[in-house]
Coordinates of C-alpha atoms and ligand atoms in Angstrom, one line a residue:
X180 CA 14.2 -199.7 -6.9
X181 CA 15.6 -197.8 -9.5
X182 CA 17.0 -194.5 -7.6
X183 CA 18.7 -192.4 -10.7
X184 CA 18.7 -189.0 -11.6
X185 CA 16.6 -187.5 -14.4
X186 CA 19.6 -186.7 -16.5
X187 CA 20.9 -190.5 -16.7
X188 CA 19.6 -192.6 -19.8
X189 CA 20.0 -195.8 -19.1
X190 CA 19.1 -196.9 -22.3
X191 CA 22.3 -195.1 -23.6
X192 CA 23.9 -196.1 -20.6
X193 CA 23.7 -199.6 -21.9
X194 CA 24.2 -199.3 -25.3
X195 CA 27.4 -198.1 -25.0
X196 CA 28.6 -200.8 -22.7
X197 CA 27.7 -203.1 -25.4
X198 CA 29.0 -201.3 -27.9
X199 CA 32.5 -201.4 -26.2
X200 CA 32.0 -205.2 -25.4
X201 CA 31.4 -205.7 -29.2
X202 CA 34.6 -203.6 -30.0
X203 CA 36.4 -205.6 -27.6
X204 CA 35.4 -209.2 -28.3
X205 CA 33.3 -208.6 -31.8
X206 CA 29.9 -209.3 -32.6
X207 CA 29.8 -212.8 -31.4
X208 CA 30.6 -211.1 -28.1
X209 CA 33.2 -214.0 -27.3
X210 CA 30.8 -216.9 -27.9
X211 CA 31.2 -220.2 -30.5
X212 CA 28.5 -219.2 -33.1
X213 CA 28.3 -221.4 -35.7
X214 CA 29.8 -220.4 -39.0
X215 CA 26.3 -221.5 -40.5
X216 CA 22.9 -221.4 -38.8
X217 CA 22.4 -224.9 -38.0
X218 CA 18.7 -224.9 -37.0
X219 CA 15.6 -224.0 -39.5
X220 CA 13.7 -220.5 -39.2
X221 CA 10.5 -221.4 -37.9
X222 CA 8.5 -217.7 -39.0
X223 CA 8.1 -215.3 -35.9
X224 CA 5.0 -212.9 -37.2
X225 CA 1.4 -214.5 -36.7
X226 CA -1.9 -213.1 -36.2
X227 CA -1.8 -213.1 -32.5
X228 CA 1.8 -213.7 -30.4
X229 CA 2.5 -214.2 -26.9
X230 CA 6.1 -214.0 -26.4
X231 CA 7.2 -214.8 -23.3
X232 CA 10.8 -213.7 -22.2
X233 CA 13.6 -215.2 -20.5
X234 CA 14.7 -212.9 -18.1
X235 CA 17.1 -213.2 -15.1
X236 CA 17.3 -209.2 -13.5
X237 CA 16.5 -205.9 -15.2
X238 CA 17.8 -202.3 -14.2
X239 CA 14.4 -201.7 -12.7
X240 CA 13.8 -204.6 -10.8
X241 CA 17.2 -206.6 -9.8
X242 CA 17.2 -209.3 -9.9
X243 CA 13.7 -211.7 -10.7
X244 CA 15.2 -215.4 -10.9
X245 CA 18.2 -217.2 -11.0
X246 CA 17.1 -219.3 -14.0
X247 CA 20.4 -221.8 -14.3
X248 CA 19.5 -222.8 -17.8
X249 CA 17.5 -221.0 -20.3
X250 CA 16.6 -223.8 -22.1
X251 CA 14.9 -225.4 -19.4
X252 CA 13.0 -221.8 -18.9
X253 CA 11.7 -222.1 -22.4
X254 CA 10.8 -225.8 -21.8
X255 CA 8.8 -224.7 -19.0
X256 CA 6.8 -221.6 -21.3
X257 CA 6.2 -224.5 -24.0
X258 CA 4.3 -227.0 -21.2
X259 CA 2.7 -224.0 -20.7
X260 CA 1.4 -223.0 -24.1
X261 CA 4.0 -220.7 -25.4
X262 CA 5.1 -220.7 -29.2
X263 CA 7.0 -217.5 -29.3
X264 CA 9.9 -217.0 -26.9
X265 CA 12.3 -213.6 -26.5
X266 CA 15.9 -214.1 -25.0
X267 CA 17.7 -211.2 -23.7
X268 CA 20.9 -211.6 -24.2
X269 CA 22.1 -208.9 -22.6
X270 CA 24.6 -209.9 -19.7
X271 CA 25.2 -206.8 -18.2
X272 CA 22.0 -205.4 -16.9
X273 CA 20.0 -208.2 -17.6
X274 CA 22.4 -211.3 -17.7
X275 CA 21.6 -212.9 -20.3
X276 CA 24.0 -214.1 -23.3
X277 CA 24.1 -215.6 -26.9
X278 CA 25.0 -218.8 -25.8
X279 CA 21.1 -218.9 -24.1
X280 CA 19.8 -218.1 -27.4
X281 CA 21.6 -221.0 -28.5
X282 CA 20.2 -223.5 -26.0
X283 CA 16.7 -222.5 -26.5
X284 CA 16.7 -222.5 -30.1
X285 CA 18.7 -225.8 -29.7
X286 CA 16.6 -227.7 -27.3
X287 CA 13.4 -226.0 -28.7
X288 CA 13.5 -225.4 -32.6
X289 CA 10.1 -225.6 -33.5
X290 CA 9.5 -222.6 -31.0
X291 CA 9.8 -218.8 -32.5
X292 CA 13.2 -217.1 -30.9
X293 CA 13.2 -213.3 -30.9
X294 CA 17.1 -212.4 -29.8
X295 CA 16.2 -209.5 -27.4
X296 CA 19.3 -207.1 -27.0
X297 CA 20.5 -203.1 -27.8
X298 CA 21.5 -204.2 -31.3
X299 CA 23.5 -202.1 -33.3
X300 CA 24.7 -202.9 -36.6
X301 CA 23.5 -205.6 -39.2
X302 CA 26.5 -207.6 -38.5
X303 CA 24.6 -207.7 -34.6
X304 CA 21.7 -209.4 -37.5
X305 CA 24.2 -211.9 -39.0
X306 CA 24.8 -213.0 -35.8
X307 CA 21.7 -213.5 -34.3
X308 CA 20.7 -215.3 -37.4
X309 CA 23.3 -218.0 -37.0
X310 CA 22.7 -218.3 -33.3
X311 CA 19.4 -219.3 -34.4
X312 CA 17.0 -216.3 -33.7
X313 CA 13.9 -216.3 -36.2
X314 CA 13.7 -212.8 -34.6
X315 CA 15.3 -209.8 -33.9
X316 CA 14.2 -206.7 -31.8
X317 CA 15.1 -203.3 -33.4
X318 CA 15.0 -200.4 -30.9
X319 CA 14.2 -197.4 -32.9
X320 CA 15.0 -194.8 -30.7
X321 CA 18.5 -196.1 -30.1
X322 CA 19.4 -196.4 -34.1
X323 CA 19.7 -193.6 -36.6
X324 CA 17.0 -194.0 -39.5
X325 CA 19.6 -195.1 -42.1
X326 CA 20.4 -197.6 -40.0
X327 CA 17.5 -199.1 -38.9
X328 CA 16.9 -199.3 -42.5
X329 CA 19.9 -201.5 -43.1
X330 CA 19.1 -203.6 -40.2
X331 CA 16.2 -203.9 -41.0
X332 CA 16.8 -205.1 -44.8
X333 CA 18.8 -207.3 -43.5
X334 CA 16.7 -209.2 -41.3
X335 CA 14.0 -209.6 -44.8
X336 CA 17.5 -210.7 -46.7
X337 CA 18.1 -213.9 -44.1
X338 CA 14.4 -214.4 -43.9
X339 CA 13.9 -213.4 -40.1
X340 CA 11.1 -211.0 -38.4
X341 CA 12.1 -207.8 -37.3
X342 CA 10.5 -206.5 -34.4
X343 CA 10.3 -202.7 -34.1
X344 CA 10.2 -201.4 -30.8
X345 CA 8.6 -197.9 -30.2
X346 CA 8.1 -196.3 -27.5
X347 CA 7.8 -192.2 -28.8
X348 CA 6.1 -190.8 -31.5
X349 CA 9.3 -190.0 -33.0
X350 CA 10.3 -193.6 -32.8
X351 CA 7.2 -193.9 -34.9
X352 CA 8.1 -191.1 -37.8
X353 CA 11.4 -193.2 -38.0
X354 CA 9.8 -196.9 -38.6
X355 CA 7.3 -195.1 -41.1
X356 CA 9.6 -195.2 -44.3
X357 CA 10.0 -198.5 -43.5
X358 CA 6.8 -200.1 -42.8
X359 CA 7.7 -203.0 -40.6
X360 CA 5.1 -205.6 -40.4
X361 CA 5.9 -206.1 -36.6
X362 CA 6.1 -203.6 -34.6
X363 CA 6.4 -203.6 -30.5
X364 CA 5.6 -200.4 -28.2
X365 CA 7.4 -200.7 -25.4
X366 CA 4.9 -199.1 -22.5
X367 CA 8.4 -199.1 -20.6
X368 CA 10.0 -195.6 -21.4
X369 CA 13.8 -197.1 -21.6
X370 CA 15.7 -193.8 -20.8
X371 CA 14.3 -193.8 -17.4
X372 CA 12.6 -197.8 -16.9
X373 CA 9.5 -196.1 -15.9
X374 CA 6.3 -198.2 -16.8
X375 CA 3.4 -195.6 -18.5
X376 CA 0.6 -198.5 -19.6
X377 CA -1.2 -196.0 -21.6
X378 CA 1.6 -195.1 -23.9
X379 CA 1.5 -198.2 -26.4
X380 CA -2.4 -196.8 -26.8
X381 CA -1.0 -193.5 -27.0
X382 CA 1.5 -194.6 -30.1
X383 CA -0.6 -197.4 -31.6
X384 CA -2.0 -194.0 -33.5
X385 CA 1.1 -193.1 -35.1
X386 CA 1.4 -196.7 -36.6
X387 CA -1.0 -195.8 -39.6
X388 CA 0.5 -198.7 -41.9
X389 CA -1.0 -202.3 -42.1
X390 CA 1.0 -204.3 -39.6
X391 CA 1.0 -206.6 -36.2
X392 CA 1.3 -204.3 -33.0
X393 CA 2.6 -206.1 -29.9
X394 CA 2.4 -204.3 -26.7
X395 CA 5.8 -204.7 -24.6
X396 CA 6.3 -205.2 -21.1
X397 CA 4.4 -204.0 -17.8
X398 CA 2.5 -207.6 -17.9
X399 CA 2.6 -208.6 -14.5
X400 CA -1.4 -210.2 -14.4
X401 CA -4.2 -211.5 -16.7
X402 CA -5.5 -208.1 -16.7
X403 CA -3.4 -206.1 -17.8
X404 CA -2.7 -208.3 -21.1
X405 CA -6.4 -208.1 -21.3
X406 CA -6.4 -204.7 -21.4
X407 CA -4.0 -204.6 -24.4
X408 CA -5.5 -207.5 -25.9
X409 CA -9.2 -205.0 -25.4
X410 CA -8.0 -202.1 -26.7
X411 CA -6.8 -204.1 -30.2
X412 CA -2.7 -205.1 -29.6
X413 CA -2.2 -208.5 -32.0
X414 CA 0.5 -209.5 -29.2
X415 CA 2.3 -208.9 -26.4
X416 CA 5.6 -209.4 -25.1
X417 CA 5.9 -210.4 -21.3
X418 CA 9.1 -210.8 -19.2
X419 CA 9.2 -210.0 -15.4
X420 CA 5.4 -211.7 -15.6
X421 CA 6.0 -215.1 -17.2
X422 CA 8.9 -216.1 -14.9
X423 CA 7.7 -215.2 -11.8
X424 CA 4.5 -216.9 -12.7
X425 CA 4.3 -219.3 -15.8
X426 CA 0.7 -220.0 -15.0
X427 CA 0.2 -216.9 -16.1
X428 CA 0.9 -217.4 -20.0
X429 CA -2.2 -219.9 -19.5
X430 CA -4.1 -217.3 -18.8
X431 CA -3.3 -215.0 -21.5
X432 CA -3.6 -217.5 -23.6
X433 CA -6.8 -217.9 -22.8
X434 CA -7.7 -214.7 -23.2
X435 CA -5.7 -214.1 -26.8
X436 CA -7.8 -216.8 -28.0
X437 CA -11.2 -215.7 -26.4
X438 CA -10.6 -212.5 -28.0
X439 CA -13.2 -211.0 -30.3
X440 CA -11.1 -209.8 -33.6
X441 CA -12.8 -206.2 -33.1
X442 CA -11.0 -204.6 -30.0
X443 CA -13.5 -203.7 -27.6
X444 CA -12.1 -201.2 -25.3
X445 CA -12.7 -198.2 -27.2
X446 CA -12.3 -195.8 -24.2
X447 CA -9.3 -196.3 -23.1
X448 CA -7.9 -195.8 -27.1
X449 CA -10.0 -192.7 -27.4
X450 CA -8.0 -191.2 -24.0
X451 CA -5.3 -192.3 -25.1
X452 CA -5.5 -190.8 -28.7
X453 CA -6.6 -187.7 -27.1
X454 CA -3.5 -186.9 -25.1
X455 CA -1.3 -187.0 -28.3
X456 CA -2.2 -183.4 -28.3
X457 CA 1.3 -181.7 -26.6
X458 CA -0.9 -180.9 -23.4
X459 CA -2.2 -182.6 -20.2
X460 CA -5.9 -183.8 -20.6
X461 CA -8.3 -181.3 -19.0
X462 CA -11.0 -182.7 -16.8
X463 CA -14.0 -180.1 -16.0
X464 CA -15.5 -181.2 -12.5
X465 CA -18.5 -180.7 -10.8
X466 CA -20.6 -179.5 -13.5
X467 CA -24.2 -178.5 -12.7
X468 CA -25.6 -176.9 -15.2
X469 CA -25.6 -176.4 -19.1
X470 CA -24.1 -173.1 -19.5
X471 CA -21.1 -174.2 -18.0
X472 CA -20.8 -177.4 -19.7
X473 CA -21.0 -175.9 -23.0
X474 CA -18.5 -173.7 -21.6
X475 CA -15.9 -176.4 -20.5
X476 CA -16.7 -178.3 -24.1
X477 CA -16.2 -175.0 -25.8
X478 CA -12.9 -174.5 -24.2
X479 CA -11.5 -178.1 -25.2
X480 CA -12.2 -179.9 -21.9
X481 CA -11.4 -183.4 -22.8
X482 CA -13.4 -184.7 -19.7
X483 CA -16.5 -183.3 -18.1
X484 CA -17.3 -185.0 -14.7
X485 CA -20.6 -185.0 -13.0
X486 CA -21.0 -185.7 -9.1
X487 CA -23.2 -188.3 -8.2
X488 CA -23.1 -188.2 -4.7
X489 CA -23.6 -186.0 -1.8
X490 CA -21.8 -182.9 -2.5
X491 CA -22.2 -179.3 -2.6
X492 CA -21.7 -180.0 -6.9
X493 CA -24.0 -182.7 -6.8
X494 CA -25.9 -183.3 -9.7
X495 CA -28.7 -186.3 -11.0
X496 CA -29.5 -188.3 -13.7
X497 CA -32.2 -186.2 -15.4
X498 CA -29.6 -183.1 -15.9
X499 CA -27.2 -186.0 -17.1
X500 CA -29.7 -187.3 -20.2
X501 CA -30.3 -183.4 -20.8
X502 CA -27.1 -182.8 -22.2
X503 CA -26.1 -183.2 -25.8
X504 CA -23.4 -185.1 -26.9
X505 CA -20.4 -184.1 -27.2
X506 CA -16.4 -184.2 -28.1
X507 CA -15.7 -184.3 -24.3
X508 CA -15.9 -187.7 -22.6
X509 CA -18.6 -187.5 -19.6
X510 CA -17.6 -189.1 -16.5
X511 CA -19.7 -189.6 -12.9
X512 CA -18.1 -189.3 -10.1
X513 CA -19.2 -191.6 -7.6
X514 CA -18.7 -193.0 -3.9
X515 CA -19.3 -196.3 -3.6
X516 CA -17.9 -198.6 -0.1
X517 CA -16.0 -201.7 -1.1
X518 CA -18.1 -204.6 -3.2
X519 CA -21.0 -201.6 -3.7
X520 CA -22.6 -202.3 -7.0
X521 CA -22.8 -199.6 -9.5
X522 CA -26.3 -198.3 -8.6
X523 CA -28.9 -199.2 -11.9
X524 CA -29.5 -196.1 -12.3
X525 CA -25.8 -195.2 -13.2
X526 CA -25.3 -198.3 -14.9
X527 CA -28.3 -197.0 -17.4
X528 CA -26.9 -194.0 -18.4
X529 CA -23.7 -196.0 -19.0
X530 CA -25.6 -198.4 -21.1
X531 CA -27.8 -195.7 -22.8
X532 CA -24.8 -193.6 -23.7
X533 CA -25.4 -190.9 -21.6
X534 CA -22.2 -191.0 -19.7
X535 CA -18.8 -192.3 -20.7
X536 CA -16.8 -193.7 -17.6
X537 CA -17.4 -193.4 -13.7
X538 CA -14.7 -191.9 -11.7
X539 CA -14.7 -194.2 -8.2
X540 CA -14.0 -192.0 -5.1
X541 CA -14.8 -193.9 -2.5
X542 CA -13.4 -197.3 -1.1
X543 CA -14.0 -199.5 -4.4
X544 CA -11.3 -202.5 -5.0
X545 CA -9.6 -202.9 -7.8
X546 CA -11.9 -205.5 -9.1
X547 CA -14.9 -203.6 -8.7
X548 CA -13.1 -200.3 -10.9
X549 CA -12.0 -203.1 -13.5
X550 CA -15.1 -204.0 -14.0
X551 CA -16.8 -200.7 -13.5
X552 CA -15.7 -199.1 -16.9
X553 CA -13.8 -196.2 -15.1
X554 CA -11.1 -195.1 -13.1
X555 CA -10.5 -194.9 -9.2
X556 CA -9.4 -191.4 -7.3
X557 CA -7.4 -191.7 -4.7
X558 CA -6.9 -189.5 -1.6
X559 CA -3.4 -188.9 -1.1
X560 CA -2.1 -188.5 2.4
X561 CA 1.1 -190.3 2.4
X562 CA 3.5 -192.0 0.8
X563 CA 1.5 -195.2 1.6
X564 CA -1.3 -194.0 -0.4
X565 CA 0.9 -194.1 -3.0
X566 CA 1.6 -197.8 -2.9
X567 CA -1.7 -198.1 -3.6
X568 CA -1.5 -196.9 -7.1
X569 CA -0.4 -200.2 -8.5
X570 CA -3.3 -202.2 -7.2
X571 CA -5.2 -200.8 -10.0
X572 CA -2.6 -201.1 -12.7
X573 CA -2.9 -201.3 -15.6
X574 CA -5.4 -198.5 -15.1
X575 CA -4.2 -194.8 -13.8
X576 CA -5.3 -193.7 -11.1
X577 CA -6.4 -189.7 -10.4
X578 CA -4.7 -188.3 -7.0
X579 CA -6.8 -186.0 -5.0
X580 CA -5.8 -184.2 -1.8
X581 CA -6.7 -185.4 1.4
X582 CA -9.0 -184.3 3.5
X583 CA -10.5 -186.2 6.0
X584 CA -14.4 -186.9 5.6
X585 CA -14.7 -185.3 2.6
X586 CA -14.7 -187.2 -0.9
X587 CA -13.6 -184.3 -2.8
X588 CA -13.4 -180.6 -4.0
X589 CA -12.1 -178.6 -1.1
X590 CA -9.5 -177.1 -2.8
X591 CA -6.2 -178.5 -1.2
X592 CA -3.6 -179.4 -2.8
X593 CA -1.5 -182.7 -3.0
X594 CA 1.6 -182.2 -0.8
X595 CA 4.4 -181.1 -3.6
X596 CA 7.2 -184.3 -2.3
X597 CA 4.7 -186.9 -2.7
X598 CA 3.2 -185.6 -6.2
X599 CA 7.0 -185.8 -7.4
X600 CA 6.9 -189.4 -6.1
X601 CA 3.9 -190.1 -7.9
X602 CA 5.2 -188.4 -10.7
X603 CA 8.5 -191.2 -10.6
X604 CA 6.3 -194.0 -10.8
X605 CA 4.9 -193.3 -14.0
X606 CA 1.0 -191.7 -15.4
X607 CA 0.0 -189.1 -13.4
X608 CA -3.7 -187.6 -13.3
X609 CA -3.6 -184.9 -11.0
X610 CA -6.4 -183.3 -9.0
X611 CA -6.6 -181.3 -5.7
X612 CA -6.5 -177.1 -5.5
X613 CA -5.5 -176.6 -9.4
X614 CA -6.5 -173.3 -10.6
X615 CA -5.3 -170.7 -12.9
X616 CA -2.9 -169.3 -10.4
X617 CA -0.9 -172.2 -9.7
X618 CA -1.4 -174.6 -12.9
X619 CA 1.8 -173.5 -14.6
X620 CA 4.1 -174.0 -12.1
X621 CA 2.3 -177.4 -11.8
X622 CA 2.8 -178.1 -15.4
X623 CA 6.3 -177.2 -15.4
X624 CA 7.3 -179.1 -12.2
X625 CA 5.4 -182.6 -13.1
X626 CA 4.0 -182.6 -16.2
X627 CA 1.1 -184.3 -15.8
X628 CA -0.8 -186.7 -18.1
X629 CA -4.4 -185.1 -16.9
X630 CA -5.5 -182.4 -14.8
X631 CA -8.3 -182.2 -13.2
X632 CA -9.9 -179.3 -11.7
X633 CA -13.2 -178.1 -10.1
X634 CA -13.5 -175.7 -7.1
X635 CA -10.5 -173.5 -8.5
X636 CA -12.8 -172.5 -11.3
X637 CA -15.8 -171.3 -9.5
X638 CA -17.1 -168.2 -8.3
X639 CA -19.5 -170.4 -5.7
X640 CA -20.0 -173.8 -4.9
X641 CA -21.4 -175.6 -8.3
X642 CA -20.8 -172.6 -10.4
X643 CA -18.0 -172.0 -13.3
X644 CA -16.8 -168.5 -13.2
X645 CA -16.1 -167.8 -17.1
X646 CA -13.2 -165.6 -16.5
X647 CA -11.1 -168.0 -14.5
X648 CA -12.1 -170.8 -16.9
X649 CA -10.7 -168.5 -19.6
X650 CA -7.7 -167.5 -17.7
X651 CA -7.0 -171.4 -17.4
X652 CA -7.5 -172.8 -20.8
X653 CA -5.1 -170.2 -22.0
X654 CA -2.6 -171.2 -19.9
X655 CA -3.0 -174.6 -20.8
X656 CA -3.1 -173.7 -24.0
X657 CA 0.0 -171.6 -24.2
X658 CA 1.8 -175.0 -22.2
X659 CA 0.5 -177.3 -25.7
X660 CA 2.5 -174.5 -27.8
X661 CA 5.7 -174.3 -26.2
X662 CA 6.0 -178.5 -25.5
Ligands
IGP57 O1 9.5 -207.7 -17.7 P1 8.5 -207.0 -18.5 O2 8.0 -205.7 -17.9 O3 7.3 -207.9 -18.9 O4 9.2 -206.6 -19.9 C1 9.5 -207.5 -20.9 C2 10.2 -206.8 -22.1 O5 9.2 -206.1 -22.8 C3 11.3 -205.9 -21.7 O6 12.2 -206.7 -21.2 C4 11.9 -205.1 -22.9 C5 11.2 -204.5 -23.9 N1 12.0 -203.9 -24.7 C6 13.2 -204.0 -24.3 C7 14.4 -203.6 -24.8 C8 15.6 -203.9 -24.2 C9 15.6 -204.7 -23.0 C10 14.4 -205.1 -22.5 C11 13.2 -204.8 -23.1

């Protein structure tokens, strides 16, 4: 597993090893490319694109086949359904080279090639083109806007797609000007290989132009494509998941063409497009009463969570279809055992739009929080606990301090080593002990994605104390101005 320090980028790291290759050997990086493309363009853009890659090892991962010939790969994602295939042609990190370009757009030319590498200069364009890529990937954040610009004219000159990966929001200022009708965000944050599944949401924002959004890489299962697919990508781009298991571009296929054309995963757009704000989320829990929920909305609490099981916060359906509606998204917190339905009378106030999402504390499978329009908590004790994060990929998960028989709210914290693992892995909702004492050190040690607090802003069990509330938000606050 990938075990570098903070400071390194690989993304750099890589670019400039292929810069020196191409200074060494020149564009065609040693290979016989054609003096003239030899094979037609077949066009790369469509309404919906599943582009599966050929990939042999990444920096993340090692290595994830041995793949002899790509050719034979690509064969393999066409019995399968494919139409649009990516080649990384990176040898280095990801051993791939031109000449595989070559043989897939060879043995496969009706198929749409996207040459996947750190490209850097439009001659890097004139090459692919006569290698035969109908595509090229355009890394934003590794070019300077000029030159995007010129690489990316390029690519419109020859008649090939240009797909603009994004990752940041300053990636997206930088592809503005330009208005590329295919644009990738890359969920994978390439300076450290760290997969954030949120983040493509998170960008999709900044992408206010007409154009076709693919989300990029993190695609291990049907789900999480669905959950792309749901929340309104026109593609996605899957690697590590299509050659470890082509059965699986079946299955997004499936799904791509089951698709209504209206994404329908609203809430996991409108968290996203509320974290673009320079500042954790704030969840409010264990709200109990109106004065303190108005307080929490007031404040610019971004969730408010209700307890719905036994707790010294709990609270019940009536005080739930009392409350107003509001900016803040409302989330139950529930314990349900493994396979537990969603009792009805949960599922009704989900339905009747009287709650938002459920927050699972208990011992619900992934299946059953997939389903269950929510999230899961989980306890953290260990760094095994910790494992099971991933199981509910692509959602996040919110880490809570142990404590044993008790769901929730007793005011301990996460232990600080296995927070920072957490915190390596990727999104990280954070709950356990927060108050207004200790949230800026938090802040500034792991930077969450959401914090959630409860006990830490009470003066008794179930009760806000305004004072503490106030002394948090401005904290917060004063975080958001200084990021
Ligand atoms: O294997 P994954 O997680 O499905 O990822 C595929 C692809 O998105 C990823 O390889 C990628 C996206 N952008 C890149 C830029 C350079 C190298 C690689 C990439």
């Amino acid at each position: 597993m990938n075990q570098r320090k903070e400071s390194q980028d690989i993304r750099l790291e890589i670019a400039m090893k292929r810069a020196s290759r191409v200074k060494a050997l020149g564009a065609e990086e040693g290979f016989a490319i054609p003096a003239t493309r030899q094979m037609p363009l077949t066009p790369f853009c469509r309404e919906k694109m599943l582009i599966c890659e050929v990939k042999r090892k990444s920096p993340s991962k090692g290595k994830i086949d041995e793949i002899p010939r790509a050719d034979t790969q690509a064969k393999l994602y066409r019995t399968k359904g494919a139409t649009h295939v990516s080649v990384l042609t990176e040898p280095d990190y990801f051993g791939g080279s031109l000449q595989d370009l070559m043989d897939v757009k060879t043995s496969c030319p009706e198929l749409s090639v996207l040459r996947k590498d750190f490209l850097l200069t439009p001659e890097d364009i004139d090459v692919s083109f006569r290698a035969g890529a109908d595509a090229c990937l355009l890394i934003a954040s590794l070019l300077e806007a000029p030159v995007l610009e010129v690489m990316y004219r390029r690519c419109e000159e020859l008649g090939m797609t240009a797909l603009v990966e994004l990752h940041s929001r300053e990636d997206a200022a930088k592809a503005e000007p330009l208005k590329p009708q295919l644009v990738g965000i890359n969920c994978r944050d390439l300076k450290t290989f760290r997969i954030y599944p949120l983040q493509p949401l998170r960008i999709r924002s900044y992408v206010t132009w007409d154009c076709r959004v693919v989300y990029e890489s993190g695609i291990l299962k049907a789900q999480d494509g669905e959950f792309a697919l749901q929340s309104g990508f026109n593609g996605l781009l899957v690697g590590e998941g299509v050659v470890r298991n082509p059965e699986l571009i079946v299955q997004l296929k499936t799904k791509m063409e089951s698709q209504a054309s209206q994404p329908s995963n609203d809430i996991w757009s409108r968290i996203a497009g509320m974290t673009v704000q320079g500042r954790p989320l704030v969840k409010i829990c264990g709200l109990t009463n109106r004065k303190d929920f108005d307080m929490a909305v007031d404040l610019g609490a971004d969730l408010c969570g209700f307890i719905l099981a036994p707790s010294p916060r709990q609270t019940n359906a009536e005080f739930l279809r009392s409350l107003p509606t509001a900016k803040a998204l409302k989330v139950a917190v529930v314990v349900l055992s493994d396979g537990e339905p969603l009792p009805d009378e949960i599922q009704n106030l989900l339905d009747e739009g009287f709650l938002d999402m459920i927050q699972y504390h208990g011992s619900e499978n992934p299946n059953q929080v997939w389903n269950g329009q929510g999230y899961k908590a989980l306890r953290v004790k260990d760094t095994d606990s910790l494992d099971r994060i991933t199981d509910y990929n692509p959602l996040p998960c919110l880490l809570d301090a142990f404590s044993k028989g008790k769901a929730g709210g007793t005011g301990k914290q996460i232990e600080r080593s296995l927070v920072e693992i957490a915190r390596d892995r990727g999104e990280l909702w954070l709950a356990g002990g927060l108050n207004p004492e200790n949230i800026a050190s938090i802040l500034k040690d792991f930077n969450p994605n959401l914090v959630d607090l409860s006990s830490g802003l009470e003066s008794s069990p179930g009760i806000k104390d305004p004072s503490k509330m106030n002394a948090f938000f401005k904290e917060i606050n004063s975080y958001a101005s200084i990021q």
